[in-house]
């Protein structure tokens, strides 16, 4: 039986014909039972506060009553018929709901609050159903209207659906015993590995020792100023993981096209300068080097997406598909500030970046894989300290651009710093050799220590290497059969001569599309 309301009462849905004549999902008796129980049972509000909010109630009167209860609960004040009535009076809503008699009727309808959590879940489910109905109705109306672009509409639909799911889906708590068992299994698995690492190997030995490998569900931020080698580092790491350790890796490149990215990978692997890769002006020796080494990349489980201005919702969809269909275990995003949150409204760019950062961490937890996101630093690095001081230009956490939420959400925050770039010299003020030195600074590490890792940066190939490996000497080339012009296998050709004959089709005749 529904309580009689005052003349000020207006139903939430004014025209049920908008829903095809059907009544929206609701249960007013259960709503009133929940409100009555909250005013009778001392601890009832603490049970349902995470499940319900004022808009969860279909009846506006019930919604206003719960809003008053919510304010009392937040202020840790007693919740009963008298305090709720007084709070409604302070809010100016007492007459709107029909007066104190309505509050007293709510308590008279309930004998016990024993089932308040079960009843609250019914109210929450009805609200979620109404949200989905409203969402689908709005989207279908816009889809019939040809004024709306379908791609924009799809992004809006994904955004709103994601927002609804985040607001309503709650995860239950877990007793510690099964979690301990899972942790012990991970420790045992790490002990049984030859590397002794519990996470994914990056190929940079000192970094792997510091992090024990990239850990599942971690969000790793790698930040630096332009020209420090952010993309070069993640490409070197992706090559190590996909080729050397056969780990499926996905790269979302918002800054460069897939061909540009692969050209840099070819330069990295084949040890050929980027300008030569772009111009194609290779000597016979270099053609042979390209032909023999590029085969390392051809069957690598490396997946590239170069969608510009990628939204966080598109990323979630694509990442799930990559994990499901290609068993991807590591995701790289180049770079975070080029992403957007289409379909959601924000007061500032800082709020949008905060939302993107938070969503990336949620995605890493959902997929249970590490996600690396590159980030820009602000210009304060450039203006700080003296130009001749090696350490004055070292980045710090406060240099992260556009949002402090990046620092808060990340499990690991790293910086790339090359003293040689700022000093414009092969030695520092103490005379130490810094040629090719790249300092990989782990500035935040949620589950371990922070430290600096020395690496070697070979700018001619845009490649990062382990510092202890030392400068590598390019292998001596053997004669290129592709360029052979005589019985000497082509060795009589000048080492500096450009390729001027034969075929550069080192993939062979095939109808299959090239991997680039």
Short mmCIF file of C-alpha atoms in Angstrom, two decimals:
data_model
loop_
_atom_site.label_atom_id
_atom_site.label_comp_id
_atom_site.label_asym_id
_atom_site.label_seq_id
_atom_site.Cartn_x
_atom_site.Cartn_y
_atom_site.Cartn_z
CA UNK A 1 0.00 0.00 0.00
CA UNK A 2 1.43 3.37 -1.04
CA UNK A 3 1.23 6.29 1.39
CA UNK A 4 -0.96 9.26 0.48
CA UNK A 5 1.14 12.24 -0.52
CA UNK A 6 0.62 16.00 -0.32
CA UNK A 7 -0.31 18.19 -3.28
CA UNK A 8 3.38 19.04 -3.75
CA UNK A 9 4.20 15.47 -4.77
CA UNK A 10 5.34 15.02 -8.39
CA UNK A 11 6.30 11.62 -9.76
CA UNK A 12 9.82 11.23 -11.11
CA UNK A 13 8.61 9.88 -14.49
CA UNK A 14 5.92 12.23 -15.69
CA UNK A 15 5.00 10.29 -18.79
CA UNK A 16 5.25 6.52 -18.75
CA UNK A 17 4.41 6.54 -22.46
CA UNK A 18 8.06 7.50 -23.00
CA UNK A 19 8.86 3.93 -21.92
CA UNK A 20 6.34 2.40 -24.29
CA UNK A 21 3.59 2.49 -21.70
CA UNK A 22 5.58 0.30 -19.29
CA UNK A 23 6.17 1.19 -15.64
CA UNK A 24 9.85 1.76 -14.71
CA UNK A 25 11.37 -0.83 -12.35
CA UNK A 26 10.51 0.17 -8.78
CA UNK A 27 9.25 -1.18 -5.47
CA UNK A 28 7.85 1.62 -3.31
CA UNK A 29 7.00 -0.72 -0.45
CA UNK A 30 10.61 -1.88 -0.21
CA UNK A 31 11.85 1.72 -0.42
CA UNK A 32 9.63 2.67 2.52
CA UNK A 33 10.71 -0.45 4.43
CA UNK A 34 14.37 0.55 4.04
CA UNK A 35 13.72 4.11 5.28
CA UNK A 36 11.68 2.85 8.22
CA UNK A 37 14.40 0.37 9.20
CA UNK A 38 17.06 3.09 9.04
CA UNK A 39 15.11 5.13 11.59
CA UNK A 40 14.50 2.14 13.87
CA UNK A 41 17.85 0.31 13.90
CA UNK A 42 20.86 2.10 15.37
CA UNK A 43 23.52 0.66 13.03
CA UNK A 44 21.39 0.14 9.92
CA UNK A 45 22.78 3.15 8.06
CA UNK A 46 26.37 1.82 8.23
CA UNK A 47 25.14 -1.35 6.49
CA UNK A 48 23.51 0.37 3.51
CA UNK A 49 25.49 3.61 3.10
CA UNK A 50 27.71 2.07 0.40
CA UNK A 51 24.73 0.62 -1.47
CA UNK A 52 22.33 3.55 -1.65
CA UNK A 53 22.27 7.24 -2.51
CA UNK A 54 19.29 9.61 -2.67
CA UNK A 55 18.73 9.05 -6.41
CA UNK A 56 18.48 5.28 -5.81
CA UNK A 57 14.89 5.88 -4.62
CA UNK A 58 12.24 6.14 -7.34
CA UNK A 59 9.79 8.19 -5.27
CA UNK A 60 11.08 11.79 -4.83
CA UNK A 61 9.64 11.85 -1.31
CA UNK A 62 11.65 8.77 -0.35
CA UNK A 63 14.69 10.33 -2.02
CA UNK A 64 14.42 13.48 0.12
CA UNK A 65 13.98 11.45 3.30
CA UNK A 66 17.08 9.38 2.53
CA UNK A 67 19.05 12.57 1.74
CA UNK A 68 18.24 13.77 5.26
CA UNK A 69 19.31 10.40 6.72
CA UNK A 70 22.53 10.57 4.69
CA UNK A 71 23.39 14.00 6.11
CA UNK A 72 22.80 12.77 9.65
CA UNK A 73 24.92 9.68 9.05
CA UNK A 74 27.78 11.72 7.56
CA UNK A 75 27.72 13.99 10.63
CA UNK A 76 27.60 10.88 12.91
CA UNK A 77 24.37 12.09 14.50
CA UNK A 78 21.58 9.79 15.74
CA UNK A 79 19.10 8.69 13.08
CA UNK A 80 15.50 8.37 14.24
CA UNK A 81 12.07 9.79 13.45
CA UNK A 82 12.67 13.04 15.33
CA UNK A 83 16.16 13.81 14.00
CA UNK A 84 15.14 13.00 10.42
CA UNK A 85 12.07 15.26 10.74
CA UNK A 86 14.25 18.09 12.06
CA UNK A 87 16.82 17.61 9.27
CA UNK A 88 14.05 17.74 6.65
CA UNK A 89 12.83 20.97 8.22
CA UNK A 90 16.35 22.47 8.06
CA UNK A 91 16.63 21.42 4.41
CA UNK A 92 13.28 23.04 3.62
CA UNK A 93 11.85 19.70 2.48
CA UNK A 94 9.50 18.81 5.33
CA UNK A 95 6.40 20.37 3.76
CA UNK A 96 7.38 19.05 0.33
CA UNK A 97 7.14 15.45 1.52
CA UNK A 98 3.80 15.98 3.26
CA UNK A 99 4.83 16.91 6.80
CA UNK A 100 5.97 14.96 9.88
CA UNK A 101 3.11 12.48 9.48
CA UNK A 102 4.83 10.93 6.45
CA UNK A 103 8.01 10.27 8.47
CA UNK A 104 6.03 8.67 11.29
CA UNK A 105 4.15 6.46 8.79
CA UNK A 106 7.49 5.17 7.44
CA UNK A 107 8.52 3.89 10.87
CA UNK A 108 5.09 2.38 11.58
CA UNK A 109 5.32 0.19 8.48
CA UNK A 110 8.40 -1.71 9.74
CA UNK A 111 8.61 -4.09 12.68
CA UNK A 112 12.34 -4.88 12.40
CA UNK A 113 15.43 -3.78 10.51
CA UNK A 114 16.88 -7.29 10.33
CA UNK A 115 16.53 -7.50 6.53
CA UNK A 116 17.57 -3.94 5.73
CA UNK A 117 20.65 -4.95 3.67
CA UNK A 118 18.63 -7.36 1.51
CA UNK A 119 15.94 -4.72 0.95
CA UNK A 120 18.59 -2.07 0.18
CA UNK A 121 20.07 -4.31 -2.52
CA UNK A 122 16.62 -4.58 -4.14
CA UNK A 123 16.35 -0.78 -4.21
CA UNK A 124 19.86 -0.52 -5.68
CA UNK A 125 19.08 -3.08 -8.40
CA UNK A 126 15.86 -1.31 -9.37
CA UNK A 127 17.80 1.96 -9.62
CA UNK A 128 20.46 0.35 -11.82
CA UNK A 129 17.76 -1.05 -14.09
CA UNK A 130 16.21 2.44 -14.44
CA UNK A 131 19.65 3.90 -15.21
CA UNK A 132 20.18 1.37 -18.00
CA UNK A 133 16.70 2.00 -19.40
CA UNK A 134 17.27 5.76 -19.43
CA UNK A 135 20.71 5.30 -20.99
CA UNK A 136 19.53 2.95 -23.74
CA UNK A 137 16.46 5.08 -24.50
CA UNK A 138 18.55 8.23 -24.87
CA UNK A 139 21.12 6.51 -27.09
CA UNK A 140 18.47 4.91 -29.32
CA UNK A 141 16.73 8.29 -29.74
CA UNK A 142 20.00 9.91 -30.80
CA UNK A 143 20.80 6.98 -33.11
CA UNK A 144 17.54 7.60 -35.02
CA UNK A 145 18.53 11.26 -35.41
CA UNK A 146 20.92 11.49 -38.37
CA UNK A 147 22.30 14.78 -37.07
CA UNK A 148 24.49 12.88 -34.59
CA UNK A 149 27.76 11.37 -35.82
CA UNK A 150 27.74 7.61 -35.18
CA UNK A 151 31.37 7.49 -34.00
CA UNK A 152 30.75 10.30 -31.51
CA UNK A 153 27.58 8.58 -30.36
CA UNK A 154 29.46 5.32 -29.84
CA UNK A 155 32.06 7.09 -27.71
CA UNK A 156 29.33 8.76 -25.67
CA UNK A 157 27.59 5.40 -25.16
CA UNK A 158 30.80 3.77 -23.96
CA UNK A 159 31.50 6.69 -21.65
CA UNK A 160 28.10 6.68 -20.02
CA UNK A 161 27.99 2.90 -19.68
CA UNK A 162 31.44 2.92 -18.08
CA UNK A 163 30.31 5.66 -15.71
CA UNK A 164 27.20 3.68 -14.70
CA UNK A 165 29.22 0.52 -14.08
CA UNK A 166 31.81 2.35 -11.97
CA UNK A 167 29.11 3.95 -9.83
CA UNK A 168 27.21 0.77 -9.12
CA UNK A 169 29.57 -2.21 -9.18
CA UNK A 170 31.04 -3.03 -5.78
CA UNK A 171 33.56 -5.75 -4.94
CA UNK A 172 33.01 -7.87 -1.85
CA UNK A 173 35.71 -8.17 0.78
CA UNK A 174 37.90 -11.28 0.91
CA UNK A 175 39.01 -13.14 4.03
CA UNK A 176 42.82 -13.18 4.26
CA UNK A 177 43.44 -16.96 4.03
CA UNK A 178 42.97 -17.39 0.24
CA UNK A 179 44.99 -14.22 -0.35
CA UNK A 180 47.87 -15.61 1.72
CA UNK A 181 47.78 -18.82 -0.32
CA UNK A 182 47.92 -16.82 -3.54
CA UNK A 183 50.86 -14.75 -2.24
CA UNK A 184 52.79 -17.89 -1.21
CA UNK A 185 52.25 -19.40 -4.66
CA UNK A 186 53.65 -16.25 -6.28
CA UNK A 187 56.72 -16.37 -4.01
CA UNK A 188 57.27 -20.04 -4.84
CA UNK A 189 56.89 -19.34 -8.56
CA UNK A 190 59.48 -16.54 -8.33
CA UNK A 191 61.87 -18.84 -6.44
CA UNK A 192 61.57 -21.49 -9.15
CA UNK A 193 62.40 -19.03 -11.94
CA UNK A 194 66.03 -18.88 -13.04
CA UNK A 195 65.88 -15.07 -12.97
CA UNK A 196 64.46 -14.99 -9.44
CA UNK A 197 61.97 -12.32 -10.53
CA UNK A 198 58.30 -12.33 -9.62
CA UNK A 199 57.25 -10.06 -12.49
CA UNK A 200 57.93 -9.59 -16.19
CA UNK A 201 61.56 -9.05 -17.23
CA UNK A 202 62.31 -5.78 -18.99
CA UNK A 203 65.73 -6.87 -20.25
CA UNK A 204 67.45 -4.18 -18.18
CA UNK A 205 69.12 -6.23 -15.47
CA UNK A 206 69.67 -3.60 -12.76
CA UNK A 207 66.14 -2.28 -13.21
CA UNK A 208 64.72 -5.80 -12.95
CA UNK A 209 66.65 -6.34 -9.71
CA UNK A 210 65.20 -3.14 -8.29
CA UNK A 211 61.58 -3.89 -9.25
CA UNK A 212 61.71 -7.73 -9.26
CA UNK A 213 60.25 -7.32 -12.74
CA UNK A 214 57.14 -5.39 -13.73
CA UNK A 215 54.38 -6.60 -11.42
CA UNK A 216 50.83 -7.54 -12.41
CA UNK A 217 48.18 -4.83 -11.87
CA UNK A 218 50.85 -2.11 -11.50
CA UNK A 219 50.60 1.26 -13.24
CA UNK A 220 54.10 2.44 -14.15
CA UNK A 221 54.65 6.05 -15.20
CA UNK A 222 57.84 6.84 -17.14
CA UNK A 223 58.27 10.59 -17.47
CA UNK A 224 60.87 12.87 -19.04
CA UNK A 225 61.30 16.09 -20.94
CA UNK A 226 61.16 15.95 -24.77
CA UNK A 227 64.25 14.45 -26.46
CA UNK A 228 65.24 12.45 -23.37
CA UNK A 229 64.34 9.17 -25.08
CA UNK A 230 60.98 8.09 -23.58
CA UNK A 231 59.79 6.37 -26.76
CA UNK A 232 63.28 4.95 -27.42
CA UNK A 233 63.31 3.39 -23.95
CA UNK A 234 59.91 1.70 -24.20
CA UNK A 235 60.69 0.47 -27.72
CA UNK A 236 63.97 -1.01 -26.48
CA UNK A 237 62.09 -2.62 -23.60
CA UNK A 238 59.28 -3.87 -25.87
CA UNK A 239 61.87 -5.43 -28.19
CA UNK A 240 63.59 -7.14 -25.22
CA UNK A 241 60.32 -8.51 -23.89
CA UNK A 242 58.67 -9.56 -27.15
CA UNK A 243 61.79 -10.93 -28.91
CA UNK A 244 64.11 -12.10 -26.14
CA UNK A 245 61.51 -13.31 -23.62
CA UNK A 246 58.55 -13.97 -25.97
CA UNK A 247 56.16 -11.90 -23.86
CA UNK A 248 53.16 -10.57 -25.85
CA UNK A 249 53.34 -6.75 -25.74
CA UNK A 250 50.88 -4.11 -26.99
CA UNK A 251 51.90 -0.55 -27.81
CA UNK A 252 49.34 2.25 -28.10
CA UNK A 253 51.13 5.05 -29.95
CA UNK A 254 49.21 8.32 -29.93
CA UNK A 255 52.16 10.38 -31.13
CA UNK A 256 53.67 8.33 -33.99
CA UNK A 257 52.19 6.21 -36.77
CA UNK A 258 52.76 2.46 -36.77
CA UNK A 259 55.21 2.75 -39.71
CA UNK A 260 57.26 5.41 -37.90
CA UNK A 261 57.30 3.24 -34.80
CA UNK A 262 58.41 0.15 -36.71
CA UNK A 263 61.09 2.16 -38.53
CA UNK A 264 62.51 3.08 -35.14
CA UNK A 265 62.37 -0.56 -34.09
CA UNK A 266 64.24 -1.54 -37.27
CA UNK A 267 66.87 1.10 -36.52
CA UNK A 268 67.12 -0.24 -32.97
CA UNK A 269 67.49 -3.90 -33.92
CA UNK A 270 69.49 -3.55 -37.14
CA UNK A 271 71.79 -0.79 -35.81
CA UNK A 272 71.10 1.49 -38.76
CA UNK A 273 70.72 5.24 -38.42
CA UNK A 274 67.18 6.60 -38.58
CA UNK A 275 68.00 8.91 -41.49
CA UNK A 276 69.23 5.93 -43.52
CA UNK A 277 66.07 3.97 -42.76
CA UNK A 278 63.95 6.90 -43.99
CA UNK A 279 66.00 7.62 -47.12
CA UNK A 280 66.76 4.03 -48.06
CA UNK A 281 70.34 5.04 -48.92
CA UNK A 282 72.03 1.88 -47.62
CA UNK A 283 75.34 0.38 -48.62
CA UNK A 284 75.51 -3.30 -49.62
CA UNK A 285 76.83 -4.08 -46.14
CA UNK A 286 73.91 -2.25 -44.53
CA UNK A 287 71.37 -3.97 -46.75
CA UNK A 288 72.78 -7.29 -45.64
CA UNK A 289 72.61 -6.16 -42.02
CA UNK A 290 68.99 -5.08 -42.45
CA UNK A 291 68.03 -8.31 -44.21
CA UNK A 292 69.58 -10.60 -41.61
CA UNK A 293 68.51 -8.81 -38.42
CA UNK A 294 64.99 -7.66 -39.23
CA UNK A 295 63.89 -11.28 -39.11
CA UNK A 296 64.01 -11.01 -35.31
CA UNK A 297 61.00 -8.69 -35.45
CA UNK A 298 58.89 -10.44 -38.07
CA UNK A 299 57.27 -13.05 -35.82
CA UNK A 300 57.51 -11.12 -32.55
CA UNK A 301 54.28 -10.96 -30.54
CA UNK A 302 54.26 -7.19 -30.67
CA UNK A 303 50.94 -5.44 -31.38
CA UNK A 304 50.77 -1.77 -32.36
CA UNK A 305 47.76 0.56 -32.34
CA UNK A 306 48.34 4.09 -33.65
CA UNK A 307 44.84 5.53 -33.12
CA UNK A 308 45.31 9.29 -32.61
CA UNK A 309 43.67 11.01 -29.62
CA UNK A 310 42.71 7.65 -28.13
CA UNK A 311 40.01 7.84 -25.45
CA UNK A 312 40.25 5.90 -22.21
CA UNK A 313 37.07 4.05 -23.20
CA UNK A 314 38.51 2.95 -26.54
CA UNK A 315 41.65 1.83 -24.74
CA UNK A 316 39.67 -0.31 -22.30
CA UNK A 317 37.80 -2.01 -25.15
CA UNK A 318 40.94 -2.66 -27.20
CA UNK A 319 43.01 -3.75 -24.21
CA UNK A 320 40.42 -6.31 -23.14
CA UNK A 321 40.32 -7.71 -26.68
CA UNK A 322 44.13 -7.91 -26.89
CA UNK A 323 44.33 -9.76 -23.58
CA UNK A 324 41.49 -12.10 -24.54
CA UNK A 325 42.50 -12.84 -28.15
CA UNK A 326 46.29 -12.44 -28.10
CA UNK A 327 47.12 -13.10 -24.41
CA UNK A 328 48.89 -9.73 -24.17
CA UNK A 329 50.70 -9.45 -20.83
CA UNK A 330 52.15 -5.96 -21.04
CA UNK A 331 50.73 -2.67 -22.34
CA UNK A 332 52.61 0.52 -23.24
CA UNK A 333 50.90 3.89 -23.83
CA UNK A 334 52.83 6.67 -25.60
CA UNK A 335 51.82 9.03 -24.10
CA UNK A 336 49.28 9.81 -21.36
CA UNK A 337 48.69 13.52 -22.01
CA UNK A 338 47.56 12.80 -25.58
CA UNK A 339 44.65 10.68 -24.33
CA UNK A 340 41.17 12.03 -23.69
CA UNK A 341 38.04 11.05 -21.80
CA UNK A 342 35.42 11.45 -24.53
CA UNK A 343 31.83 11.20 -23.34
CA UNK A 344 32.55 12.65 -19.91
CA UNK A 345 32.44 16.28 -18.79
CA UNK A 346 35.20 17.93 -16.77
CA UNK A 347 35.78 21.41 -15.41
CA UNK A 348 39.44 21.46 -16.44
CA UNK A 349 42.10 19.53 -18.30
CA UNK A 350 43.67 18.63 -14.95
CA UNK A 351 40.46 16.85 -13.90
CA UNK A 352 40.39 14.99 -17.22
CA UNK A 353 44.01 13.82 -16.83
CA UNK A 354 43.20 12.73 -13.27
CA UNK A 355 40.30 10.65 -14.59
CA UNK A 356 42.54 9.09 -17.27
CA UNK A 357 45.25 8.28 -14.72
CA UNK A 358 42.73 6.73 -12.32
CA UNK A 359 41.15 4.70 -15.15
CA UNK A 360 44.54 3.35 -16.24
CA UNK A 361 45.17 2.07 -12.72
CA UNK A 362 41.71 0.48 -12.65
CA UNK A 363 42.38 -1.14 -16.04
CA UNK A 364 45.71 -2.57 -14.82
CA UNK A 365 43.91 -4.12 -11.83
CA UNK A 366 41.05 -5.42 -13.95
CA UNK A 367 43.31 -7.09 -16.54
CA UNK A 368 45.90 -8.07 -13.90
CA UNK A 369 48.82 -6.96 -16.09
CA UNK A 370 51.39 -4.15 -15.83
CA UNK A 371 50.61 -0.99 -17.79
CA UNK A 372 53.35 1.51 -18.65
CA UNK A 373 52.26 5.03 -19.54
CA UNK A 374 54.68 7.69 -20.73
CA UNK A 375 54.21 11.21 -19.44
CA UNK A 376 55.58 14.66 -20.14
CA UNK A 377 57.24 16.84 -17.54
CA UNK A 378 56.59 20.54 -17.18
CA UNK A 379 59.15 23.22 -18.12
CA UNK A 380 60.33 23.84 -14.56
CA UNK A 381 63.12 21.32 -15.21
CA UNK A 382 64.62 23.58 -17.87
CA UNK A 383 64.68 26.71 -15.70
CA UNK A 384 65.95 25.05 -12.53
CA UNK A 385 69.57 25.43 -11.36
CA UNK A 386 72.69 26.25 -13.33
CA UNK A 387 73.37 24.96 -16.80
CA UNK A 388 76.74 23.50 -15.81
CA UNK A 389 75.38 21.63 -12.78
CA UNK A 390 74.83 17.95 -13.59
CA UNK A 391 72.18 17.40 -10.93
CA UNK A 392 70.21 20.65 -11.20
CA UNK A 393 68.18 19.38 -14.15
CA UNK A 394 67.28 16.07 -12.53
CA UNK A 395 63.49 15.66 -12.64
CA UNK A 396 61.41 15.19 -9.51
CA UNK A 397 57.84 14.13 -8.72
CA UNK A 398 56.54 17.70 -8.63
CA UNK A 399 57.56 18.11 -12.30
CA UNK A 400 54.82 15.76 -13.53
CA UNK A 401 52.69 17.71 -15.95
CA UNK A 402 49.00 18.67 -15.63
CA UNK A 403 47.99 16.54 -12.66
CA UNK A 404 49.19 15.48 -9.23
CA UNK A 405 46.85 12.49 -9.55
CA UNK A 406 49.40 10.79 -11.84
CA UNK A 407 51.84 10.62 -8.94
CA UNK A 408 49.12 9.35 -6.57
CA UNK A 409 47.67 6.67 -8.87
CA UNK A 410 50.98 5.20 -10.10
CA UNK A 411 52.61 2.29 -8.33
CA UNK A 412 55.98 3.22 -9.82
CA UNK A 413 57.09 6.61 -11.12
CA UNK A 414 60.34 6.73 -13.12
CA UNK A 415 62.26 9.51 -14.82
CA UNK A 416 64.79 9.43 -17.66
CA UNK A 417 67.66 11.89 -17.29
CA UNK A 418 70.64 12.27 -19.63
CA UNK A 419 73.27 14.65 -18.16
CA UNK A 420 75.09 14.73 -21.49
CA UNK A 421 72.07 16.47 -23.07
CA UNK A 422 72.16 19.39 -20.63
CA UNK A 423 75.93 19.70 -20.15
CA UNK A 424 76.62 19.28 -23.89
CA UNK A 425 79.85 17.54 -22.98
CA UNK A 426 81.23 14.01 -22.67
CA UNK A 427 82.39 14.73 -19.11
CA UNK A 428 80.83 16.39 -16.10
CA UNK A 429 82.34 19.04 -13.81
CA UNK A 430 84.25 16.34 -11.87
CA UNK A 431 85.73 14.95 -15.08
CA UNK A 432 83.64 11.77 -15.04
CA UNK A 433 82.76 10.22 -18.37
CA UNK A 434 79.05 10.69 -19.05
CA UNK A 435 79.05 9.88 -22.75
CA UNK A 436 75.90 7.93 -23.51
CA UNK A 437 74.92 7.85 -19.81
CA UNK A 438 71.20 7.69 -19.11
CA UNK A 439 70.00 7.72 -15.53
CA UNK A 440 66.76 5.83 -15.01
CA UNK A 441 65.45 7.34 -11.78
CA UNK A 442 62.88 5.31 -9.82
CA UNK A 443 61.39 8.13 -7.74
CA UNK A 444 58.35 6.31 -6.36
CA UNK A 445 58.05 2.58 -5.73
CA UNK A 446 54.97 1.51 -3.81
CA UNK A 447 56.27 -1.97 -3.00
CA UNK A 448 60.04 -1.49 -2.94
CA UNK A 449 62.96 0.87 -2.66
CA UNK A 450 63.78 3.83 -4.88
CA UNK A 451 67.14 4.16 -6.62
CA UNK A 452 68.90 5.25 -9.81
CA UNK A 453 69.79 2.76 -12.54
CA UNK A 454 72.59 3.52 -15.00
CA UNK A 455 71.86 2.71 -18.63
CA UNK A 456 73.57 3.41 -21.93
CA UNK A 457 71.76 5.43 -24.58
CA UNK A 458 72.92 5.03 -28.18
CA UNK A 459 71.31 8.02 -29.83
CA UNK A 460 72.31 7.01 -33.36
CA UNK A 461 70.02 3.97 -33.04
CA UNK A 462 67.61 5.44 -30.42
CA UNK A 463 68.36 2.44 -28.24
CA UNK A 464 68.84 1.86 -24.52
CA UNK A 465 71.20 -0.87 -23.30
CA UNK A 466 72.48 -2.24 -20.02
CA UNK A 467 75.33 -0.05 -18.79
CA UNK A 468 77.47 -3.03 -17.80
CA UNK A 469 77.38 -4.43 -21.35
CA UNK A 470 79.67 -1.61 -22.48
CA UNK A 471 79.71 0.03 -25.93
CA UNK A 472 78.82 -2.55 -28.54
CA UNK A 473 80.84 -2.85 -31.72
CA UNK A 474 78.87 -3.46 -34.86
CA UNK A 475 79.45 -6.88 -36.35
CA UNK A 476 81.68 -7.12 -39.41
CA UNK A 477 79.51 -7.58 -42.45
CA UNK A 478 79.72 -10.52 -44.76
CA UNK A 479 79.01 -10.20 -48.45
CA UNK A 480 75.42 -9.49 -49.37
CA UNK A 481 74.10 -12.04 -51.84
CA UNK A 482 71.32 -9.65 -52.70
CA UNK A 483 73.84 -7.11 -53.97
CA UNK A 484 76.32 -9.60 -55.45
CA UNK A 485 77.56 -8.60 -58.89
CA UNK A 486 80.28 -11.23 -59.33
CA UNK A 487 81.86 -14.38 -57.94
CA UNK A 488 83.23 -12.49 -54.97
CA UNK A 489 79.77 -12.37 -53.44
CA UNK A 490 79.59 -8.61 -53.73
CA UNK A 491 82.59 -7.95 -51.47
CA UNK A 492 84.32 -5.93 -54.17
CA UNK A 493 81.62 -3.25 -53.81
CA UNK A 494 82.64 -0.11 -51.98
CA UNK A 495 81.52 -0.13 -48.35
CA UNK A 496 80.11 3.34 -48.77
CA UNK A 497 78.28 2.74 -52.06
CA UNK A 498 74.51 3.04 -52.05
CA UNK A 499 72.28 0.18 -53.10
CA UNK A 500 71.68 0.55 -56.82
CA UNK A 501 70.70 -2.85 -58.13
CA UNK A 502 68.80 -6.04 -57.36
CA UNK A 503 65.67 -6.19 -55.24
CA UNK A 504 65.08 -4.81 -51.77
CA UNK A 505 62.17 -7.20 -51.23
CA UNK A 506 63.80 -9.15 -48.40
CA UNK A 507 60.43 -10.55 -47.30
CA UNK A 508 60.17 -12.59 -50.47
CA UNK A 509 57.33 -12.83 -52.95
CA UNK A 510 54.09 -13.23 -51.06
CA UNK A 511 50.50 -12.07 -51.19
CA UNK A 512 50.43 -11.66 -47.41
CA UNK A 513 50.54 -8.09 -46.06
CA UNK A 514 53.86 -7.06 -44.55
CA UNK A 515 54.06 -6.82 -40.76
CA UNK A 516 54.84 -3.11 -41.05
#
